[in-house]
Coordinates of C-alpha atoms in Angstrom, one line a residue:
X1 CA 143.2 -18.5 -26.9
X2 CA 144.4 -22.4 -26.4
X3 CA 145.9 -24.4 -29.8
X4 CA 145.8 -27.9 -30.1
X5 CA 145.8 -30.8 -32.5
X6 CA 143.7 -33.9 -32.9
X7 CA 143.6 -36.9 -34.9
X8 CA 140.4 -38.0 -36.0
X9 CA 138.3 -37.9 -39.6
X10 CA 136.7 -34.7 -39.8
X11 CA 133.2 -36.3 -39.9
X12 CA 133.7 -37.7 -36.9
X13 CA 135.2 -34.6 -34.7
X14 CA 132.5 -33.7 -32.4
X15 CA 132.6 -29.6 -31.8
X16 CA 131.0 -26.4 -31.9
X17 CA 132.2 -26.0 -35.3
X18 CA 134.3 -27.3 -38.2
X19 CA 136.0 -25.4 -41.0
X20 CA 137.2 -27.0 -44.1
X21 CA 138.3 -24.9 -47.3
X22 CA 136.1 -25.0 -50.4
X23 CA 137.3 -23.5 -54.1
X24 CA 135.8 -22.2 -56.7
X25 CA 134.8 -24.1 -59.7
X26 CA 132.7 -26.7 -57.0
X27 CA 136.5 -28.0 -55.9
X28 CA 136.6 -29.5 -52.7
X29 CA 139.8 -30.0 -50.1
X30 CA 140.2 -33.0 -49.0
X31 CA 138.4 -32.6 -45.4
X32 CA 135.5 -31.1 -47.3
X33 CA 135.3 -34.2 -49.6
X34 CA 134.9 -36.5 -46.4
X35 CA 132.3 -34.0 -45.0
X36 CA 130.6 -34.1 -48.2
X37 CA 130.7 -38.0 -48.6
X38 CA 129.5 -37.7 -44.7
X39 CA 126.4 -35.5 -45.9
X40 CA 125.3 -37.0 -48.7
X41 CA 126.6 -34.5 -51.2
X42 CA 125.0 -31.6 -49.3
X43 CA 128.1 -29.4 -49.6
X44 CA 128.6 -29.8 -53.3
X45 CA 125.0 -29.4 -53.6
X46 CA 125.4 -26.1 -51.9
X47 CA 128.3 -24.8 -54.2
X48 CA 126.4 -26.0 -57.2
X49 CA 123.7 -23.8 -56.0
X50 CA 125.6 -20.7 -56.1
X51 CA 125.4 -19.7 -52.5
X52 CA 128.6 -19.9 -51.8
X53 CA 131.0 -19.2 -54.8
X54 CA 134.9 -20.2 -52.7
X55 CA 136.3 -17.4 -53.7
X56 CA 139.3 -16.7 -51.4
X57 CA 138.0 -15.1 -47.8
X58 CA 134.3 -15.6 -48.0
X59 CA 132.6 -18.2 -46.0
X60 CA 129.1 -20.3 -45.6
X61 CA 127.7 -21.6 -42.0
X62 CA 125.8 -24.8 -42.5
X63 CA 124.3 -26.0 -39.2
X64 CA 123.5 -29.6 -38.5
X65 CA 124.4 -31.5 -41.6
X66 CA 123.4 -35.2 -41.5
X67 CA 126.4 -37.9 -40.3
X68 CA 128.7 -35.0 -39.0
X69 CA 129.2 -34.4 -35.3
X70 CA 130.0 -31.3 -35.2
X71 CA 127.1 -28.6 -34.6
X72 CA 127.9 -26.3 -37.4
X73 CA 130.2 -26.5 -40.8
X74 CA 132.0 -23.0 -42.0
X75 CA 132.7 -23.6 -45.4
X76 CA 135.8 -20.9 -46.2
X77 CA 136.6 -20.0 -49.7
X78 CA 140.2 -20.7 -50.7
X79 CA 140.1 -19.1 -54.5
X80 CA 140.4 -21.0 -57.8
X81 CA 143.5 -23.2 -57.7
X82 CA 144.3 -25.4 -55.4
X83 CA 148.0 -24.5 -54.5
X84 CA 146.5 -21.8 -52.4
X85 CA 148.5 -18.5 -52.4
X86 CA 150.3 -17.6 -48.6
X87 CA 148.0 -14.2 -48.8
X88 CA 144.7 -16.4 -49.6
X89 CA 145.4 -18.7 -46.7
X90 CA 145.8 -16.5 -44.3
X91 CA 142.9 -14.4 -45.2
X92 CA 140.9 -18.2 -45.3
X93 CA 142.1 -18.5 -41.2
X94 CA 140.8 -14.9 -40.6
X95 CA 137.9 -15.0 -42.2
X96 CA 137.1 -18.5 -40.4
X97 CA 138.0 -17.5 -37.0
X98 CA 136.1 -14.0 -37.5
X99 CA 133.0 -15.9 -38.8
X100 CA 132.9 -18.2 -35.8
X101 CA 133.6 -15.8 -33.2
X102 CA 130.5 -14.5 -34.7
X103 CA 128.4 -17.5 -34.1
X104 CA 129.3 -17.8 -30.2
X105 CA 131.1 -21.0 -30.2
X106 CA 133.5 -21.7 -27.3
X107 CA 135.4 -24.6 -29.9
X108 CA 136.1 -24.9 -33.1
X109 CA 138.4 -27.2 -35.1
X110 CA 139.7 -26.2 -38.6
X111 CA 140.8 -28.4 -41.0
X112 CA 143.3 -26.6 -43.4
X113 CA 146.7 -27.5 -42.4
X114 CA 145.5 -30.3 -45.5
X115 CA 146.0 -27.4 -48.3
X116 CA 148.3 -27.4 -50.2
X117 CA 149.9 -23.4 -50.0
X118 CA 152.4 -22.6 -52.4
X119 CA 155.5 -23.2 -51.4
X120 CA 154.8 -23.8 -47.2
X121 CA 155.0 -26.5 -45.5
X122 CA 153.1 -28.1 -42.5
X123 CA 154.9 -26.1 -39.9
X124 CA 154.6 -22.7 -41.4
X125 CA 150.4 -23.4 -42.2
X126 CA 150.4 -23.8 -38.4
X127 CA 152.4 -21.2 -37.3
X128 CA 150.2 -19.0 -39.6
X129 CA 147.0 -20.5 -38.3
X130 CA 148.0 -19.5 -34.9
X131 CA 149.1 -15.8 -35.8
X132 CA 145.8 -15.1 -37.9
X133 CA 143.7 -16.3 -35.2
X134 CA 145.0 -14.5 -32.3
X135 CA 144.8 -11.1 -34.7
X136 CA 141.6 -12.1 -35.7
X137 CA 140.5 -12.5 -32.2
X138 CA 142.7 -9.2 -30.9
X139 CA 140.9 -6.2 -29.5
X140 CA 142.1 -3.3 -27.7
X141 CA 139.8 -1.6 -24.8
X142 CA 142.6 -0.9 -22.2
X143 CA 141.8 2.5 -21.8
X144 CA 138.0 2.1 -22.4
X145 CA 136.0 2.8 -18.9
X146 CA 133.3 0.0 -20.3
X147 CA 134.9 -3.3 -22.0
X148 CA 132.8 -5.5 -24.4
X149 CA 131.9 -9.1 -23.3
X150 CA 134.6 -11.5 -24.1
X151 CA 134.2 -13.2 -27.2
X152 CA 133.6 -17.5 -26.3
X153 CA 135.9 -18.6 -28.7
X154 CA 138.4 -19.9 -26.6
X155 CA 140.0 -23.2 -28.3
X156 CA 140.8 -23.6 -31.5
X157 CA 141.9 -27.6 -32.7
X158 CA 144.0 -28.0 -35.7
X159 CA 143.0 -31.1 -36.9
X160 CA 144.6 -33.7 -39.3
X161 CA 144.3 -37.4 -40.3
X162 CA 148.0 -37.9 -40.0
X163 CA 150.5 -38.6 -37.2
X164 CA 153.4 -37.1 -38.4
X165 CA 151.4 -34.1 -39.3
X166 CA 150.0 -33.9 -36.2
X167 CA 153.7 -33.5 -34.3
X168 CA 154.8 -30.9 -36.9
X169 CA 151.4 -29.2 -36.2
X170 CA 152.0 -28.8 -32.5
X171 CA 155.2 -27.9 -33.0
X172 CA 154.3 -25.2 -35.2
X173 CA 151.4 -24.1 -33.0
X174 CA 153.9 -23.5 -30.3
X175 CA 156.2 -21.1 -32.4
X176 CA 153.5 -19.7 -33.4
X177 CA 151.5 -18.7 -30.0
X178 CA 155.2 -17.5 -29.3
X179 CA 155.4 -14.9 -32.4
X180 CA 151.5 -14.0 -31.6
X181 CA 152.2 -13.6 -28.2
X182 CA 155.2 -10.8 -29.3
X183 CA 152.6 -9.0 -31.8
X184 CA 150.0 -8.8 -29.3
X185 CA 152.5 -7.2 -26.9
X186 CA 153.9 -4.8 -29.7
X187 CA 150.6 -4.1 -30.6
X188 CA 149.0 -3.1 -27.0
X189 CA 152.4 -0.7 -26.2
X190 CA 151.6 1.0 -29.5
X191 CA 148.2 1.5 -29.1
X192 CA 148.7 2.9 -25.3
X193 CA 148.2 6.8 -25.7
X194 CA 151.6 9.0 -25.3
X195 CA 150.8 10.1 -22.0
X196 CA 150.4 6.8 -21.1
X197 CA 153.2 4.9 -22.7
X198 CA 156.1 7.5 -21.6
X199 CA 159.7 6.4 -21.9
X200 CA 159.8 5.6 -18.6
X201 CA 156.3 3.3 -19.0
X202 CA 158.9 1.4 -21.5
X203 CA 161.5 1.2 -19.2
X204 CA 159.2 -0.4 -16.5
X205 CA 157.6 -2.4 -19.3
X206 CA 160.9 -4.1 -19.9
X207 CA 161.5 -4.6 -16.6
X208 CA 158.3 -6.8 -16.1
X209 CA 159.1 -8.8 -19.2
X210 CA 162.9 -9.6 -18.0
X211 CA 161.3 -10.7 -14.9
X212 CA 158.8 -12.6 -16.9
X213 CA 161.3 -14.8 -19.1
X214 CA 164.1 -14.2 -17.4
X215 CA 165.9 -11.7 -19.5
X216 CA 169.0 -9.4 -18.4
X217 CA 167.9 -5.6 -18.2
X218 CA 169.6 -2.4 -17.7
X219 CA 167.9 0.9 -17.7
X220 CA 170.2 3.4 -18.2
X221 CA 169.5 6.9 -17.3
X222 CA 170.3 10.3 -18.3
X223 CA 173.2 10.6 -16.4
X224 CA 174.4 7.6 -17.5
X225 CA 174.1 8.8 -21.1
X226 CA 176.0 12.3 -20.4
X227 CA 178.7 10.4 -19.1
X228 CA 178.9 8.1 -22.5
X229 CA 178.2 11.1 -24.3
X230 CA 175.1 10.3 -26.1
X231 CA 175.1 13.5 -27.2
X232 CA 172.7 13.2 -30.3
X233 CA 170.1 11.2 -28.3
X234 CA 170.4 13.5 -25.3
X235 CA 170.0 16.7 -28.2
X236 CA 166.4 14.8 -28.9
X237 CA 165.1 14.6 -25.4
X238 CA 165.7 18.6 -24.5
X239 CA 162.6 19.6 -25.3
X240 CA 160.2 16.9 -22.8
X241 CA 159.8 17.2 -19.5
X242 CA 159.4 13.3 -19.3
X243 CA 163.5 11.9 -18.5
X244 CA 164.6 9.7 -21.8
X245 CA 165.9 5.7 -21.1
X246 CA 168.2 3.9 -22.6
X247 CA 166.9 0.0 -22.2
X248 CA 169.1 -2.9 -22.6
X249 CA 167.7 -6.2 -22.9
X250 CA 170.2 -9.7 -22.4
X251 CA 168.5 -13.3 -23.5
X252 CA 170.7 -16.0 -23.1
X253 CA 169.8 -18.6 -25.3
X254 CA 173.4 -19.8 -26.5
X255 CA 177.1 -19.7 -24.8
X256 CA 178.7 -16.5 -23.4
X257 CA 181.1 -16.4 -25.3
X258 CA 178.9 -16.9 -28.4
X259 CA 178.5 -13.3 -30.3
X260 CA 175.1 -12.0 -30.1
X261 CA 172.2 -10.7 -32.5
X262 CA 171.8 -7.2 -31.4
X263 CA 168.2 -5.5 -31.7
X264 CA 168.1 -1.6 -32.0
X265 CA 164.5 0.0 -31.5
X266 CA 163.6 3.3 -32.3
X267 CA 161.7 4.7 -28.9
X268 CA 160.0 8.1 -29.4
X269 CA 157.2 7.3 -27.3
X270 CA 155.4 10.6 -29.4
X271 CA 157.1 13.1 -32.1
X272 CA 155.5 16.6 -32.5
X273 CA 158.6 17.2 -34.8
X274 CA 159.8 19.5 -32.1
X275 CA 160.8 23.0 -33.3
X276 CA 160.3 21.4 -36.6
X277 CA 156.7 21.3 -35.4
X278 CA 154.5 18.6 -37.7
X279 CA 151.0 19.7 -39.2
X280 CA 148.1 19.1 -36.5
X281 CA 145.9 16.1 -38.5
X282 CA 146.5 12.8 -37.8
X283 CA 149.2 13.8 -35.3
X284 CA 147.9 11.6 -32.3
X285 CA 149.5 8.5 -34.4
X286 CA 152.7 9.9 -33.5
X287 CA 152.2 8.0 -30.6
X288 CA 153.0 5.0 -32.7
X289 CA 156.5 6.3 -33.3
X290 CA 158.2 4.1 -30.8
X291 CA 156.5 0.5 -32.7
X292 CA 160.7 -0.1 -33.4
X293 CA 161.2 -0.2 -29.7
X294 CA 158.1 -2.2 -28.9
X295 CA 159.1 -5.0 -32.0
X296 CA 162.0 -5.7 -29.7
X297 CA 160.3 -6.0 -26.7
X298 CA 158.0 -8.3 -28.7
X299 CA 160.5 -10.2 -30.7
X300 CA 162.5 -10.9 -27.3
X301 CA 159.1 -11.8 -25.7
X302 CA 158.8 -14.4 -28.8
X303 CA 162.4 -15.9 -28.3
X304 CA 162.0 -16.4 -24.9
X305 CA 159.3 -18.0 -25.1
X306 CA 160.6 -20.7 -28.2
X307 CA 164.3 -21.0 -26.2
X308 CA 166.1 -20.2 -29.3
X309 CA 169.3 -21.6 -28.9
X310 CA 171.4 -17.8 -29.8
X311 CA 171.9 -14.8 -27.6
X312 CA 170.3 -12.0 -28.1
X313 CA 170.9 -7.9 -27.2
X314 CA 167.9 -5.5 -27.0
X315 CA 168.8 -1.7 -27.4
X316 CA 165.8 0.8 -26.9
X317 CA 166.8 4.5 -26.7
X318 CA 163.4 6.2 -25.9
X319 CA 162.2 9.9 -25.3
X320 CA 159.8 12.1 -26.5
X321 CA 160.1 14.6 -28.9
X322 CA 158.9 18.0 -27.8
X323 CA 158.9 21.7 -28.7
X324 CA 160.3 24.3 -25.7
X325 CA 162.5 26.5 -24.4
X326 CA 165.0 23.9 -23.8
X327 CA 164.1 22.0 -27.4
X328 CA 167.0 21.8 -30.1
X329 CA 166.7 24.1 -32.5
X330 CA 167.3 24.0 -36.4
X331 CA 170.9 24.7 -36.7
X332 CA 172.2 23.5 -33.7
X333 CA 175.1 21.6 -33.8
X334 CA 175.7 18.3 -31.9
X335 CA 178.1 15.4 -31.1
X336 CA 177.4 11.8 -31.2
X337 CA 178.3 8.9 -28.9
X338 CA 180.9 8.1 -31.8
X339 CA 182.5 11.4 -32.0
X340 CA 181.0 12.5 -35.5
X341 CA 179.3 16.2 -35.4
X342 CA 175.5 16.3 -36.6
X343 CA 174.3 19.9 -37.7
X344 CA 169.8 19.4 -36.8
X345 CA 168.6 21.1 -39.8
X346 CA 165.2 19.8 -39.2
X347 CA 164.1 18.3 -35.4
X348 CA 161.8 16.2 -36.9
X349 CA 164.3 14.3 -38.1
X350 CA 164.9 13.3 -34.7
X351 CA 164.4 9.2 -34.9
X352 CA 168.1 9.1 -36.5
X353 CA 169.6 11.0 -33.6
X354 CA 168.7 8.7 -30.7
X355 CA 169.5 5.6 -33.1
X356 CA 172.8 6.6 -33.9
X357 CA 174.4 6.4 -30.7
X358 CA 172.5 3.4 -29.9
X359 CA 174.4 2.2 -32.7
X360 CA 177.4 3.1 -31.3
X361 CA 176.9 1.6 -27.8
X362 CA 176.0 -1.7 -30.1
X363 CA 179.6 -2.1 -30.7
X364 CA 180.5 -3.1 -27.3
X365 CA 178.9 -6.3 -27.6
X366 CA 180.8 -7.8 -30.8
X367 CA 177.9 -8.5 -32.6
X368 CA 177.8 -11.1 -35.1
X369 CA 174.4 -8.7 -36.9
X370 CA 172.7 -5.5 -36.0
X371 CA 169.4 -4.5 -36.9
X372 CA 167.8 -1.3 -36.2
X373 CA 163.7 -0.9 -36.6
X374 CA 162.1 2.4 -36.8
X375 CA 159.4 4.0 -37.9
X376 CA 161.4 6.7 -39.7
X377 CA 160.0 7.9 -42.6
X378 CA 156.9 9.5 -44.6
X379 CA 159.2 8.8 -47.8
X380 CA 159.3 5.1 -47.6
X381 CA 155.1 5.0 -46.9
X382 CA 155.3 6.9 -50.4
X383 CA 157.7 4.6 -51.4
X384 CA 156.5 1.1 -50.6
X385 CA 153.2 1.8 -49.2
X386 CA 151.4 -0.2 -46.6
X387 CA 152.6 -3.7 -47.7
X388 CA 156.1 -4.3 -46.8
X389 CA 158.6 -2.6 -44.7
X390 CA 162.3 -1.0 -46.2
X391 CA 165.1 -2.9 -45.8
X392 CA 168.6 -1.2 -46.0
X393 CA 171.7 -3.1 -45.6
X394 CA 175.9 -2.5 -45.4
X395 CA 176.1 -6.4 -46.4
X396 CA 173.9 -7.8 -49.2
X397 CA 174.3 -11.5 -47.2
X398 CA 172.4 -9.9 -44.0
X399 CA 169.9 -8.3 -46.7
X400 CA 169.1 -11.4 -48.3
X401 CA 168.8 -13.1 -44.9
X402 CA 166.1 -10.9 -43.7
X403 CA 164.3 -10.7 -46.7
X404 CA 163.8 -14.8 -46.8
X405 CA 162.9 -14.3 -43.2
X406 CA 160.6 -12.0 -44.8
X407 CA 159.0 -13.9 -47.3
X408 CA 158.9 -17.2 -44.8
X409 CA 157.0 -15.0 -42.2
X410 CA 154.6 -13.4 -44.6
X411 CA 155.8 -9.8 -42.9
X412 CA 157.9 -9.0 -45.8
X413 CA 160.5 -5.9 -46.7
X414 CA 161.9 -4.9 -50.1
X415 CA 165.8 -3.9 -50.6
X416 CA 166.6 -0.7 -50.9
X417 CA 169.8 1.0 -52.5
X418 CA 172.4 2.1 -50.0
X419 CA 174.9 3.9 -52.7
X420 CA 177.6 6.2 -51.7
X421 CA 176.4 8.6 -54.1
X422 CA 173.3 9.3 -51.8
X423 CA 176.0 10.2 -49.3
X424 CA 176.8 13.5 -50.8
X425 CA 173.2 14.7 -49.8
X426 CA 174.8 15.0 -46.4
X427 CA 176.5 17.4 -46.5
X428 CA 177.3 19.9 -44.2
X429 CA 179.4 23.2 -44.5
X430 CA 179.4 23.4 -40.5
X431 CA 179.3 19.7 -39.0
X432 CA 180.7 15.9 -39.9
X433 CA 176.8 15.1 -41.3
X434 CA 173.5 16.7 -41.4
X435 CA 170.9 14.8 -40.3
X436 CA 168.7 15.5 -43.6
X437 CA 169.6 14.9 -47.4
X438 CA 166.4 17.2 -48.7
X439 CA 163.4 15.6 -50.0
X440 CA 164.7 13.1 -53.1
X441 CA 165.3 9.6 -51.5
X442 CA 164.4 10.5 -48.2
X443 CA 164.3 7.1 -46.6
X444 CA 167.7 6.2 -48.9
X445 CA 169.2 9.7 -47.4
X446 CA 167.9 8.8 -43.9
X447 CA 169.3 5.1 -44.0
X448 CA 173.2 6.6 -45.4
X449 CA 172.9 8.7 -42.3
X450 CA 172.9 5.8 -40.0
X451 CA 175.3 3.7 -41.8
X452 CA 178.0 6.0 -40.8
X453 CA 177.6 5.0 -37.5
X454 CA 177.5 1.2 -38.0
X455 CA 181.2 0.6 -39.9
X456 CA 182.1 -2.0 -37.4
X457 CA 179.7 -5.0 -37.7
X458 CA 177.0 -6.6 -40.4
X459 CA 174.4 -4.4 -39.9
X460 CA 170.9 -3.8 -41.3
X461 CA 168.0 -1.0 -41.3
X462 CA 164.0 -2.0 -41.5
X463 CA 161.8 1.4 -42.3
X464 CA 158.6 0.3 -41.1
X465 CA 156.8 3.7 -41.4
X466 CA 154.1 2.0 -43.9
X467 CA 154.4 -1.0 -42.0
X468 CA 154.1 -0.5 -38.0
X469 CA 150.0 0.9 -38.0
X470 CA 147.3 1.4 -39.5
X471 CA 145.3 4.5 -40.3
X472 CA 141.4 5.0 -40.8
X473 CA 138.7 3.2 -39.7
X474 CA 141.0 0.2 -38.5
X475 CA 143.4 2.0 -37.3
X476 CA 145.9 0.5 -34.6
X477 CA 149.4 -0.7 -34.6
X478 CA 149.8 -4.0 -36.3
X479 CA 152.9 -5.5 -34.5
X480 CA 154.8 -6.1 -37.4
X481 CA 157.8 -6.5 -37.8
X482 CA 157.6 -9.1 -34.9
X483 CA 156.9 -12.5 -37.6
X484 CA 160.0 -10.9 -39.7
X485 CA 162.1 -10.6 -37.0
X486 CA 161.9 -14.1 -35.2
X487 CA 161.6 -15.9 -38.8
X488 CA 165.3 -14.1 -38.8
X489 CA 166.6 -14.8 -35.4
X490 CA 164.6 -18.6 -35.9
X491 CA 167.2 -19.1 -38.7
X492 CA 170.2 -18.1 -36.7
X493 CA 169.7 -20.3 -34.1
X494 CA 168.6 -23.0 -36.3
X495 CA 164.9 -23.2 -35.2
X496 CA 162.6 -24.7 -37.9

């Protein structure tokens, strides 16, 4: 899908179809106001008639309305107050761009950059116009044997009556194509099936994006690991017959000798728990365990693409987690990358074991942040739900830094406690840690376990089990936390 802007009254924009924002209470934006003047009071005459009430998401299509070019009109309901809510205004882009998709239009050109959105600026309406578009238009038939016809909607025109809008506008389109882009790329490696999407599928993934944007990648393999003695991650893979990676990803935005933001993403291209083998419903979305890994590849995709001015280091240890002959077993006792002894009293607490020597090979970059992302457990989905991701963090600066990103990019994360007190949880009579605390505060529990391996540098955990996908009769992965994640690395290297 192609963004652009354009200058010009909206009365006067000739297209397929224009969207302006309507509210309730008969309260016009701006653009709608010079449509109505355009019309002859049509539009209010329409509101007045209760066909079309502006509450936030729902929309009208008016075709052919006297003095306006453009074929058809989409009014889209922005709610009752005009300082329109971040939530309401991107459910106003969806619902436009889903409602015009509908209609068969190759164009359209929305007017609602105008609104005024609590707290947002220009910038951010476009970047969020952009994002909500391209998931509104997203659809995954990959491994379907017949596709549906393409959707026409092919162009979408921001428009505006101002200059100096109009720059800001392009500017944020750009980033915000960029982020899409990154969630669409997320979103198709975790929707592949997990004999499709195999550790070593990510590994040649990777490979095709460094060549793409011109990234630095490493694929290290299992011999590689033994030798670093990855030991943990190595304990994980046992079980599969598919060989495990270890990806590292280089972009170069900033000065060698300028430290890097390093990335960690949780791989298990698809968990059966192992030994610890997981109930049978709703397993397939295990394949969905490795979203972490592909919100780096995403996220690097996105930075790549904006030439953020800061370097940044993608680790992605991936494997699968299988039951077998050769599988760990509860009880076994195994070394890290760091030197610390984990006793595996449940395999299907496996995500923590491949991250934590990741974590460990993160040190030899000097980072100036790490952030791990993983889908890592049920208890923060009981937790926090669907709606924002768990954020755990050694330095409350780094916390609060993430969640602004957060709240900027609309893909937001609550903090979670990080005591010492949860440490005792850990305990083991036979090794340095378990790799389980027991039920209470599992996601806390998980978290302390991985902050023993990150002493050495600012570093920072995002659960995005509630987060990552969706379940029922939408269900698909969602490519979050991509929008946190560049909102985050945006701020480091000074991107507005």
């Amino acid at each position: 899908m192609e963004f652009s802007t354009k200058i010009a009254s909206p009365e006067k924009l000739a297209c397929a179809c224009i969207a302006i924002g309507v509210f309730e209470a008969r309260k016009l934006s701006s653009a709608a106001e010079a449509l109505d003047r355009a019309a002859g009071g049509r539009i209010r005459a329409l509101l007045g008639s209760g066909d079309m009430d502006g509450k936030a998401g729902t929309t009208r299509l008016l075709y052919h309305l006297p003095g306006i070019a453009a074929e058809r009109v989409l009014l889209v309901g922005l709610g009752k107050d005009k300082n329109v809510s971040p939530k309401d205004y991107r459910d106003a882009v969806r619902a436009a761009v889903s409602a015009i998709q509908d209609t068969g239009a190759a164009d359209a050109c929305l007017y609602l950059s105008g609104i005024p959105v609590a707290g947002r600026d220009v910038a951010w309406k476009a970047r969020q116009l952009a994002q909500a578009a391209t998931e509104a238009a997203y659809r995954f038939e990959n491994m379907k044997s017949k596709k549906t016809e393409p959707r026409p909607l092919a162009r979408i025109v921001a428009g505006t009556g101002s200059k100096r809008d109009a720059r800001i506008l392009e500017r944020g389109l750009a980033q915000g194509q960029a982020i899409a882009a990154g969630m669409n790329l997320a979103r198709d490696l975790g929707n592949l099936p997990g004999n499709v999407c195999t550790p070593g599928y990510l590994a040649e993934e990777a490979v095709k994006l460094g060549k793409a944007w011109k990234l630095g990648v490493e694929v290290l393999e299992r011999a590689d690991m033994e030798r670093l003695g990855m030991g943990s991650l190595l304990s994980v893979a046992k079980g599969s017959r598919q060989p495990p990676k270890f990806i590292v990803l280089r972009y170069s935005g900033s000065g060698k000798k300028d430290r890097p933001v390093v990335l960690v993403g949780k791989g298990i291209t698809f968990d059966t728990g192992g030994i610890s083998l997981k109930p049978g419903p709703e397993m397939d979305e295990m394949k969905f365990d490795m979203c972490g890994a592909a919100s780096v590849l995403g996220t690097l995709r996105a930075a790549a693409e904006m030439k953020l001015r800061l370097n940044i280091v993608g680790l992605i240890p991936t494997t699968e987690n299988m039951p077998g002959g050769a599988a760990s077993k509860p009880g076994d006792i195994v070394t890290s990358m760091s030197g610390q002894t984990i006793e595996i009293l449940n395999t299907d607490a496996e995500g923590r074991l491949i991250l934590c020597d990741a974590l460990t090979y993160a040190e030899r970059f000097d980072p100036q942040a790490v952030v791990d992302i993983a889908t890592l457990t049920g208890a923060c989905v009981i937790a926090l739900g669907h709606v924002c991701s768990g954020l755990f963090s050694n330095k409350n600066p780094l916390a609060k830094e993430l969640l602004a990103a957060g709240e900027e990019a609309w893909d937001r994360a609550w903090h979670m406690p990080l005591w010492d007190d949860y440490q005792e949880q850990l305990k083991s009579n036979f090794a340095d840690v378990a790799n389980i605390g027991g039920r209470p505060a599992g996601s806390v529990t998980a978290a302390c376990f991985l902050s023993r391996f990150a002493r050495n540098y600012d570093w920072a955990h995002l659960d995005i089990a509630g987060t990552a996908w969706r379940s029922g009769k939408e269900k698909g992965a969602t490519g979050r936390p991509v929008p946190l994640l560049t909102a985050f690395l945006m701020r480091r290297a000074g991107h507005g």
